[in-house]
Coordinates of C-alpha atoms and ligand atoms in Angstrom, one line a residue:
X1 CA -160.3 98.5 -16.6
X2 CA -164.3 99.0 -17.5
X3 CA -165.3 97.2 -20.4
X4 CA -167.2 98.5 -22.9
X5 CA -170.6 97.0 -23.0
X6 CA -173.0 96.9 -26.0
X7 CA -176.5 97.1 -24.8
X8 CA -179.6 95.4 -26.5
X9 CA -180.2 98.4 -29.1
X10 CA -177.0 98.3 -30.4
X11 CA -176.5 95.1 -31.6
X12 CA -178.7 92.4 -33.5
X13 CA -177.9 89.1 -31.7
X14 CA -180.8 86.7 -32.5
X15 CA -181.5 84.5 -29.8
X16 CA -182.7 81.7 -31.2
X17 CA -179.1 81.0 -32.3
X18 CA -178.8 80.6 -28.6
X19 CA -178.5 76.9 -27.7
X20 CA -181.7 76.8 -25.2
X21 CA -179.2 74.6 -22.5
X22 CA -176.9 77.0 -22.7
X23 CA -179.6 79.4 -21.9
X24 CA -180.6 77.5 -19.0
X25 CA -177.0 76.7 -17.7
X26 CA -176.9 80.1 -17.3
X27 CA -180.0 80.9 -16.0
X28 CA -179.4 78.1 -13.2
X29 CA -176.1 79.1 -12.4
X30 CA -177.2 82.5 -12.0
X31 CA -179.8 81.5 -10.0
X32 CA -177.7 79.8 -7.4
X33 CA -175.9 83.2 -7.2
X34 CA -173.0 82.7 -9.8
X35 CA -172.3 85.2 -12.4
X36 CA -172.5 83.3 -15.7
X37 CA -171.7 84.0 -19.6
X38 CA -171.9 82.8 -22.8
X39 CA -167.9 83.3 -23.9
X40 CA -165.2 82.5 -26.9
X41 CA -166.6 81.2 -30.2
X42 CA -170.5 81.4 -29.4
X43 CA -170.4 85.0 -29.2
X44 CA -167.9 85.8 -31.7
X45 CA -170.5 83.8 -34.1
X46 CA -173.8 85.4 -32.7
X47 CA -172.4 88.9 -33.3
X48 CA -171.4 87.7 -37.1
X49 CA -174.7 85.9 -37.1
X50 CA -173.6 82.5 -37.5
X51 CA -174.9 80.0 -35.8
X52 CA -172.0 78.4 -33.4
X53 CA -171.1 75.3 -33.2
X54 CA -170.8 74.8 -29.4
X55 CA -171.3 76.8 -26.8
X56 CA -168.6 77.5 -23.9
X57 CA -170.0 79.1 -20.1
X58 CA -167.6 81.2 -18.0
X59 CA -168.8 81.4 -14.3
X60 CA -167.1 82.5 -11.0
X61 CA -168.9 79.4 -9.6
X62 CA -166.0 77.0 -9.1
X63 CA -166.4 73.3 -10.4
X64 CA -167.1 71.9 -7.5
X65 CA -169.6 74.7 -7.2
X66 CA -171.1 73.8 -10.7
X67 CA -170.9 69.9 -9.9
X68 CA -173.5 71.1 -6.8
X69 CA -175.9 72.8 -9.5
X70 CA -176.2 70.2 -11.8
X71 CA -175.5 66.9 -9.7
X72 CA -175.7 64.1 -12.0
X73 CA -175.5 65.9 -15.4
X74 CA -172.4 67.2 -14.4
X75 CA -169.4 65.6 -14.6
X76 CA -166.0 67.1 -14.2
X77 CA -163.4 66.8 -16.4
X78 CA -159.1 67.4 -17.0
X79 CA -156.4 67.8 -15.1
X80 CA -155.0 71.1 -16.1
X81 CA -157.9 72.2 -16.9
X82 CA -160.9 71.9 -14.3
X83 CA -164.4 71.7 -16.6
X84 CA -167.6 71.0 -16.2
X85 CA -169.4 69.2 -18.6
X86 CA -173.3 69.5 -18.3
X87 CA -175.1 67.0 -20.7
X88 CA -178.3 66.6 -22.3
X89 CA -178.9 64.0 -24.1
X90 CA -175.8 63.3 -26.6
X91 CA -175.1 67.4 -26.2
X92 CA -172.5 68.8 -23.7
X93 CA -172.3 72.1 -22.7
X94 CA -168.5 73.5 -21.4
X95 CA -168.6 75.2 -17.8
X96 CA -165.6 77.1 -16.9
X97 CA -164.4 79.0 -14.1
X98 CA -163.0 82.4 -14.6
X99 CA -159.5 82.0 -14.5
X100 CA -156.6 84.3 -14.8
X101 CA -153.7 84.0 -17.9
X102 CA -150.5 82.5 -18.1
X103 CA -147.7 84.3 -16.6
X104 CA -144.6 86.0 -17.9
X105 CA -143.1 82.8 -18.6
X106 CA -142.9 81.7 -22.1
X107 CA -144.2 78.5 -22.8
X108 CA -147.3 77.6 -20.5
X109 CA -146.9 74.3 -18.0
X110 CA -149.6 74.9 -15.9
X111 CA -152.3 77.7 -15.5
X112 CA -155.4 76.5 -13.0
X113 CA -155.6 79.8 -11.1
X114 CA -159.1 81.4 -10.8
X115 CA -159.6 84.7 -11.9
X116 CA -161.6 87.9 -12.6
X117 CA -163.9 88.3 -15.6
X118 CA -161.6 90.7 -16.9
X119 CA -158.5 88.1 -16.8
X120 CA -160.1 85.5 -18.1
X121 CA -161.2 87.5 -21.1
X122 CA -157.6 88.2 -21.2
X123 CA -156.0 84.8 -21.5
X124 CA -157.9 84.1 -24.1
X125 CA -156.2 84.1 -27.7
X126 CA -158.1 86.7 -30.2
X127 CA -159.8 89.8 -29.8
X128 CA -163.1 88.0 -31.6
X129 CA -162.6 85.5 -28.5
X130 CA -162.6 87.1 -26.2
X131 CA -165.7 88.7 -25.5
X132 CA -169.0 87.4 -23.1
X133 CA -172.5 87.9 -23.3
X134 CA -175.1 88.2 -20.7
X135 CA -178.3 86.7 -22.4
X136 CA -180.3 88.0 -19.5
X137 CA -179.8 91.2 -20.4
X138 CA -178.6 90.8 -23.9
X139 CA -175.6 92.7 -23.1
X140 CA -172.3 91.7 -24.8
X141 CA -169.0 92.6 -22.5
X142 CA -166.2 93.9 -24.3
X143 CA -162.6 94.0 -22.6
X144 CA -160.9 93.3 -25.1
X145 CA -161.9 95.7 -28.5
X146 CA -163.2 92.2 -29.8
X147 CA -166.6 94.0 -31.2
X148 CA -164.6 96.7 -33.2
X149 CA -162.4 93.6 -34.8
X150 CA -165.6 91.8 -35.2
X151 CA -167.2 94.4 -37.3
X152 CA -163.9 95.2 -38.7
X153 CA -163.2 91.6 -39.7
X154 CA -160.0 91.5 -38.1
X155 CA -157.8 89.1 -36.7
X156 CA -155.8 90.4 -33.8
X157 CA -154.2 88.9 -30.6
X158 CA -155.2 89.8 -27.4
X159 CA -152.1 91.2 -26.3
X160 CA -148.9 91.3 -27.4
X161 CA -148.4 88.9 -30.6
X162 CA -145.3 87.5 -30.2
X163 CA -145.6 86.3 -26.6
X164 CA -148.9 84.8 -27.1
X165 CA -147.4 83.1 -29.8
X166 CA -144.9 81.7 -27.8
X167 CA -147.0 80.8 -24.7
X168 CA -148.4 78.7 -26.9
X169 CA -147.4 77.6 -30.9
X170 CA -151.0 76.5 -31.4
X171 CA -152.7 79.7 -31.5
X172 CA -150.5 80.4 -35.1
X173 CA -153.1 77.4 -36.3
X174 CA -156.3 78.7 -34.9
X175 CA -154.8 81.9 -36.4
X176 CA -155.2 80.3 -39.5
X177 CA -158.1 78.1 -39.2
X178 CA -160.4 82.1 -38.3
X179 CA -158.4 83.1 -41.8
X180 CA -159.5 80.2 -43.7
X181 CA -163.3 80.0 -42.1
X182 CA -164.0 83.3 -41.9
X183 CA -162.0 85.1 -44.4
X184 CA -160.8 87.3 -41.7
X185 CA -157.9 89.7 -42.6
X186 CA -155.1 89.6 -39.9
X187 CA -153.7 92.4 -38.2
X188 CA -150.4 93.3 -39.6
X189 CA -148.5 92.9 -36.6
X190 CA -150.3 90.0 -35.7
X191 CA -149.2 88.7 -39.2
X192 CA -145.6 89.7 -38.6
X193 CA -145.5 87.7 -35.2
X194 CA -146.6 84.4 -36.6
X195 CA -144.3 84.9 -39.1
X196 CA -141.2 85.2 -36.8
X197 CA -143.1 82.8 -34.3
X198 CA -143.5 79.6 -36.9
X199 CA -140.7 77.9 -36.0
X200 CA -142.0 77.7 -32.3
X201 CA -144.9 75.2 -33.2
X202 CA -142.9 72.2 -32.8
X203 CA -142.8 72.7 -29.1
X204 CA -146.9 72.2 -28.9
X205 CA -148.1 68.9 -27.8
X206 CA -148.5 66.8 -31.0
X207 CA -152.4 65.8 -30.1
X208 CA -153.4 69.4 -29.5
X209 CA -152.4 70.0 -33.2
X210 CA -153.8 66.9 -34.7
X211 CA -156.9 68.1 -33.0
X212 CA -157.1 71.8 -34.3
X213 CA -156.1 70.3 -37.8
X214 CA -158.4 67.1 -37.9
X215 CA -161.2 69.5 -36.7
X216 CA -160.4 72.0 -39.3
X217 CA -160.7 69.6 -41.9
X218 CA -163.9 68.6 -41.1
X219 CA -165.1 72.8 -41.1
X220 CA -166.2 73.0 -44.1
X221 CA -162.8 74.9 -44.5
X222 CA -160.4 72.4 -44.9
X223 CA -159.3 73.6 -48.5
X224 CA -158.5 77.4 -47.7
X225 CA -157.0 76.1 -44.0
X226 CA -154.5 73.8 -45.7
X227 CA -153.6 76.3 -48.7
X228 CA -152.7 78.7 -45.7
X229 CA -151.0 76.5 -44.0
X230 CA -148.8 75.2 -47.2
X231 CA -148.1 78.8 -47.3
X232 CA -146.9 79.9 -44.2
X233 CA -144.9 77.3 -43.7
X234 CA -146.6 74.9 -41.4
X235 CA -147.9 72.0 -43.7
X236 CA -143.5 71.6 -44.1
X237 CA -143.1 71.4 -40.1
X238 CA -145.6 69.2 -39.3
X239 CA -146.8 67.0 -42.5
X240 CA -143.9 66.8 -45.0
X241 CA -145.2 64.6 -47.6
X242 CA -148.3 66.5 -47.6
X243 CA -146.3 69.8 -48.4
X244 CA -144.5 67.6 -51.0
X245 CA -147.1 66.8 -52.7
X246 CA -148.5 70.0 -52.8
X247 CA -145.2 71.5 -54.6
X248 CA -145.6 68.9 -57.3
X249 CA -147.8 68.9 -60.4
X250 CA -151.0 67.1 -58.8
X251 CA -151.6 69.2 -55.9
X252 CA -155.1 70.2 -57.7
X253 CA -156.4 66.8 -57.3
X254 CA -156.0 67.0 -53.6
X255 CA -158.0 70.2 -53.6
X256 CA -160.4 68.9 -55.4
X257 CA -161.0 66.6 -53.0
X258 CA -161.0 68.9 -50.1
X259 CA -163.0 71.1 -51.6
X260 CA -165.8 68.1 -52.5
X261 CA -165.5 67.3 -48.4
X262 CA -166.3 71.5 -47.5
X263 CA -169.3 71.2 -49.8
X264 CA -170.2 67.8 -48.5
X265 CA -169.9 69.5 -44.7
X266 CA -171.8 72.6 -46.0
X267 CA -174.6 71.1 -47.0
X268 CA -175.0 67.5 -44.7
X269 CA -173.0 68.9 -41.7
X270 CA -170.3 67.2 -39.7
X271 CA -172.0 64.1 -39.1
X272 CA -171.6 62.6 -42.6
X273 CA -168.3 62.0 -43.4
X274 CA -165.9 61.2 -40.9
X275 CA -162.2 61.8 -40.1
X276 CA -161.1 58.1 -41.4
X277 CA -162.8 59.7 -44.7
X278 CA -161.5 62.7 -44.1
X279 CA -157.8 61.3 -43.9
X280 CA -158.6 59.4 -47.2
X281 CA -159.2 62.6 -48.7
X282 CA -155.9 64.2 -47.8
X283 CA -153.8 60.7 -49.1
X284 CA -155.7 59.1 -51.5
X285 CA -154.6 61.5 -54.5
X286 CA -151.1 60.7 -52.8
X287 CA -152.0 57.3 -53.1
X288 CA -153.1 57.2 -56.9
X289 CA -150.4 58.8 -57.8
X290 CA -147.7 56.1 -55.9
X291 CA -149.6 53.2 -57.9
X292 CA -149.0 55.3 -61.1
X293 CA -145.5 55.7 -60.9
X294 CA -144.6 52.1 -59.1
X295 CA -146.7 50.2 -61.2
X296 CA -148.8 51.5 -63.9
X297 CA -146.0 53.6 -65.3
X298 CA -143.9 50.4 -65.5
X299 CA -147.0 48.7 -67.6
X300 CA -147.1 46.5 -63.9
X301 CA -150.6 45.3 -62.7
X302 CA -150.1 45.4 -58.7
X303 CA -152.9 42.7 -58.0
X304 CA -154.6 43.6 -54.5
X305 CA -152.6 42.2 -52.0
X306 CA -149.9 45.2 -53.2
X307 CA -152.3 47.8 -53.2
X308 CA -153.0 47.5 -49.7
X309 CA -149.3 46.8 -48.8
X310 CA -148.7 50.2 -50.7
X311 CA -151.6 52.2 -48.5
X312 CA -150.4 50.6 -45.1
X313 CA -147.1 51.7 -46.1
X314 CA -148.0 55.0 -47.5
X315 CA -149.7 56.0 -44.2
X316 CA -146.8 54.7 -42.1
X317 CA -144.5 57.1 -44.2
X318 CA -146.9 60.0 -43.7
X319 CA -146.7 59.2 -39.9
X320 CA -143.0 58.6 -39.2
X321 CA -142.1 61.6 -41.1
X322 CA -145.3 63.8 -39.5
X323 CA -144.8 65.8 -36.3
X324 CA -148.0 63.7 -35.4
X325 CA -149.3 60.9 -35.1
X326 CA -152.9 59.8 -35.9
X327 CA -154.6 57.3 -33.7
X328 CA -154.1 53.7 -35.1
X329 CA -157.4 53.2 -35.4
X330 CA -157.7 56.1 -37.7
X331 CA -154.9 55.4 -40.0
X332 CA -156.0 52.0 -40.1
X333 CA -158.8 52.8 -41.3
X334 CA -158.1 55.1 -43.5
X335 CA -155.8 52.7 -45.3
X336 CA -158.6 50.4 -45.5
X337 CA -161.3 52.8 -47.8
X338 CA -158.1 53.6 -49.8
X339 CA -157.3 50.2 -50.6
X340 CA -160.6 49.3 -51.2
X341 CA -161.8 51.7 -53.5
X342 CA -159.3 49.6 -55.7
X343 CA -161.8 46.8 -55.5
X344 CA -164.7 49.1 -55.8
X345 CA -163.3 50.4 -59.2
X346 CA -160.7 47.5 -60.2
X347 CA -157.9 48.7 -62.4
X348 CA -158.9 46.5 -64.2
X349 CA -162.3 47.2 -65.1
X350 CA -163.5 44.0 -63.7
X351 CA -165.9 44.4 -61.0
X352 CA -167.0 41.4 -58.7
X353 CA -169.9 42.1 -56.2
X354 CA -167.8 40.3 -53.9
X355 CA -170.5 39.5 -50.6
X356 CA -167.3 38.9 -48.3
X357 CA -166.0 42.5 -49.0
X358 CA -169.8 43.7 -48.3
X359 CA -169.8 42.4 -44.4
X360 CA -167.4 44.2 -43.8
X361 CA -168.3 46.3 -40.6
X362 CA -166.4 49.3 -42.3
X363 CA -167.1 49.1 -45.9
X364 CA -169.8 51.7 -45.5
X365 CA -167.1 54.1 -45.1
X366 CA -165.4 52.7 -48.2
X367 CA -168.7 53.7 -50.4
X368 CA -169.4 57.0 -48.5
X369 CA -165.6 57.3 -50.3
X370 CA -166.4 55.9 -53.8
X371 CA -169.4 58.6 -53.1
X372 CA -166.8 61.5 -53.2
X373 CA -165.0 60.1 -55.6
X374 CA -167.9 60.0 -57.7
X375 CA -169.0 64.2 -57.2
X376 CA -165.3 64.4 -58.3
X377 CA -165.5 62.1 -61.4
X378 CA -169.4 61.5 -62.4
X379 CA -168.2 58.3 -64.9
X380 CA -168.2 56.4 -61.3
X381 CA -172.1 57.3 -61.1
X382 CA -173.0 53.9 -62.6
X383 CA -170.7 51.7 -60.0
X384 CA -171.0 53.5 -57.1
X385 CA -174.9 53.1 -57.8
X386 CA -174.4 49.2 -57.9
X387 CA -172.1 49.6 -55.0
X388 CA -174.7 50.5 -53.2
X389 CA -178.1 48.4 -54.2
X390 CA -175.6 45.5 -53.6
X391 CA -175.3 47.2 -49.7
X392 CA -179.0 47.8 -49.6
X393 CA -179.5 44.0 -50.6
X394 CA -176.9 42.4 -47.8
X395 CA -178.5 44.5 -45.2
X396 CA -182.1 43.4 -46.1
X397 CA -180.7 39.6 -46.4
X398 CA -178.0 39.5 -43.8
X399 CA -177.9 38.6 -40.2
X400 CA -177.5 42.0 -39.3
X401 CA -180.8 43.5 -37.6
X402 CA -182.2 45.9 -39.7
X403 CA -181.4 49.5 -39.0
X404 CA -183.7 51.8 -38.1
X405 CA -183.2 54.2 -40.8
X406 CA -183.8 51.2 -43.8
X407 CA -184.5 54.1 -46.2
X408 CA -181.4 56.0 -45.6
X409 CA -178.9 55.2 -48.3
X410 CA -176.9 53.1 -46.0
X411 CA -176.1 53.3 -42.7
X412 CA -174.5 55.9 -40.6
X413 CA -171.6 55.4 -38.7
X414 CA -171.2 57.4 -35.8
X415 CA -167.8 56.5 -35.3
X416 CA -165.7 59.4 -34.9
X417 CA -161.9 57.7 -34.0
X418 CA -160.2 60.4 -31.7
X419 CA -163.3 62.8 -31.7
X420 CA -163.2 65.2 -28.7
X421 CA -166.6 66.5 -28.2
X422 CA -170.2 65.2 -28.5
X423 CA -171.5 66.6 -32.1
X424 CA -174.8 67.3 -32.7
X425 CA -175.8 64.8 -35.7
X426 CA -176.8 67.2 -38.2
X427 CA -179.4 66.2 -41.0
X428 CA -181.0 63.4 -38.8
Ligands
ATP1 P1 -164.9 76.9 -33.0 O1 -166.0 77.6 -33.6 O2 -164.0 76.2 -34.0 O3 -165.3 76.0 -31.8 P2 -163.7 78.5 -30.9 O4 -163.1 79.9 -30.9 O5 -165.0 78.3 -30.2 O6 -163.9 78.0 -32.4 P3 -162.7 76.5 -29.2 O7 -161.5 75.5 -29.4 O8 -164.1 75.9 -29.0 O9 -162.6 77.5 -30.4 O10 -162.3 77.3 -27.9 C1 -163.3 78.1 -27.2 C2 -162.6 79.4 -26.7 O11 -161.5 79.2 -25.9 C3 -162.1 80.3 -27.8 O12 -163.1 81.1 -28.4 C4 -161.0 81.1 -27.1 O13 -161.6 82.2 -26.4 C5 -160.5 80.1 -26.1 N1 -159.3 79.4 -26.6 C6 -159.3 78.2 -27.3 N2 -158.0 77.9 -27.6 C7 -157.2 78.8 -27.0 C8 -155.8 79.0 -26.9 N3 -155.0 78.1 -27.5 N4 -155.4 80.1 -26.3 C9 -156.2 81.0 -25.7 N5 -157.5 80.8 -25.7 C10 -158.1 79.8 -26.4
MG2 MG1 -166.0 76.5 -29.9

């Protein structure tokens, strides 16, 4: 089949939204005699004129091939799936070889054979995916009708729904995650597929969903992603308490604070907040709510030793009855800024600047937390402020060595526990 192909005139793709190493990845790789594109996300967003968050190369240059082009900046990567990363600096760029789609089988085990241009535009999972541009003669290759459901703001799969579904479950999430972050309508019978198809996402691999979700909560998106997944169903499958909650009369709260980390991620980017946060967000309200009806609803006073024994054990529920599990170190963690928000803002209104609690290696991530919690409720403006001159003080005095960013508001903690990619630090 031809493709269509959209020629420079007829579309507006701005350039410098164009990553200028992904520009010379494929400039190099063409060079060397490859055929190279800019594929998947980076064009869908170029076309809508957003500016992408990574950028993915398909090439017929195989990795060893690639390897050969960029020597020591490349390093190859996976088993099932053969990449090359190419890296500047902190930033990697994704090299893949065309490769061809899964096969009439249902559920894919392994799919590592090389393809055409026009296969691999076909294994991928949307129409909006699936198209390549050519930056060297700013032409965008459509075999797919991706440009139409661009324009159209569609969702669609490539292919027929139900079987893409079932190759594989996660695609009904990335479904979701374009509805929530792009406000995409779906296709009707794309719609009626996943609905049929939900029951099918149990059979992904646990870590490729914890991935798609913890990365969707850190989009910008994550309160329209988790009100669609509540609603279709998924939130049930794979995070039952979270689903609980959500039926219950306090499920506003936990919005609240969703919606406080997509305006956080708007404005700062990803770099500020990170998934320990982010997992804080999503329990804490839970949390509150456990010490209201355990304790404070019994006129009880857990002193702290219970409140941290309630969020170890409050994250261990959420795990053993999850379809997932999140790292240790992440739930760990997580239960740490929970708990100690409660000695942040004592129930009992008595605050001590403790110094021990300040030397903490991780307390920064307790008061980027108190900092959220304060855009939710500004009554916490006062304490959170003290919260932090205290910080300022102890990194002046301590035996730390000063960081190089001593007027930043306190340090930043590039500690991503279980991030995939290299991010680009936004705001730095
Ligand atoms: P984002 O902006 O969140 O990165 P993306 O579409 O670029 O969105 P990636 O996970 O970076 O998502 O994937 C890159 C590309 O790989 C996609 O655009 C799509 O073409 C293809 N892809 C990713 N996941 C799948 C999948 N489960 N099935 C088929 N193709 C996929
Ligand atoms: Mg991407």
């Amino acid at each position: 089949m031809n493709p269509k192909i959209y020629v420079d005139s007829q579309h507006e793709i701005d350039h410098s939204l164009i990553d200028p190493d992904a520009l010379f990845v494929i400039t190099k790789l063409r060079e060397a005699g490859y055929s190279a594109y800019l594929v998947g996300g980076s064009v869908r967003d170029v076309i809508a004129k957003v500016k992408p968050k990574d950028f993915d190369i398909s090439t017929s240059a195989l990795p060893e091939q690639v390897k050969q082009v960029f020597k020591r900046n490349c390093l190859l990567i996976g088993r099932r799936f053969r990449l090359a990363h190419i890296r500047f600096g902190k930033k990697v760029i994704e090299v893949s070889t065309f490769r061809a789609g899964e096969n009439e089988g249902e559920l894919i085990l392994q799919d590592n054979e090389w393809g055409t241009p026009e296969e691999d535009a076909k294994r991928r999972d949307f129409t909006i995916n699936g198209l390549f541009y050519d930056p060297t003669n700013h032409s965008v290759i459509d075999y797919v009708g991706g440009w139409e459901d661009i324009h159209k703001k569609t969702l669609r799969t490539i292919g027929n729904p139900v079987m893409r579904f079932k190759q594989d479950p996660v695609r009904m999430i990335r479904l979701l995650k374009f509805c929530a972050r792009f406000g995409f309508k779906t296709d009707d019978e794309t719609m009626q597929a996943m609905l049929k198809c939900r029951e099918e996402i149990i059979k992904s691999a646990p870590a490729r969903i914890l991935e798609e979700f913890l990365r969707m909560l850190e989009s910008g998106s994550a309160a329209p992603f988790i009100q669609l997944m509540h609603q279709h169903g998924f939130l049930e499958t794979l995070f039952p308490a979270l689903a609980h909650f959500l039926d219950g009369p306090h499920a506003d709260k936990l919005y609240t604070y969703l919606k406080c980390a997509d305006r956080i991620h708007n404005q700062y980017g990803i770099a500020f907040i990170n998934r320990s946060i982010l997992t804080a967000c999503l329990l804490f309200p839970i949390y509150e709510q456990e010490l209201q009806t355990q304790y404070l609803d019994k006129n009880l006073m857990p002193h702290f030793g219970e409140i941290v024994l309630l969020a170890h054990s409050l994250l261990k529920g959420f795990e053993t009855s999850s379809f997932t599990h999140l790292t240790r170190r992440l739930s760990s963690t997580a239960a740490f800024i929970m708990a100690t928000q409660y000695r942040l803002t004592p129930l009992t209104g008595k605050i001590s600047y403790r110094n021990k609690l300040l030397h903490n290696k991780e307390f920064v991530l307790a008061l980027k937390f108190l900092d959220i919690r304060t855009l939710i409720n500004p009554k916490l403006a006062e304490t959170c402020n003290n919260w932090k001159k205290a910080y300022r003080a102890q990194e002046h005095h301590g035996d730390r060595t000063p960081h190089p960013h001593s007027n930043a508001p306190y340090r930043r903690h590039h500690h991503h526990p279980g991030g995939r990619r290299e991010r680009r630090h936004a705001g730095e």
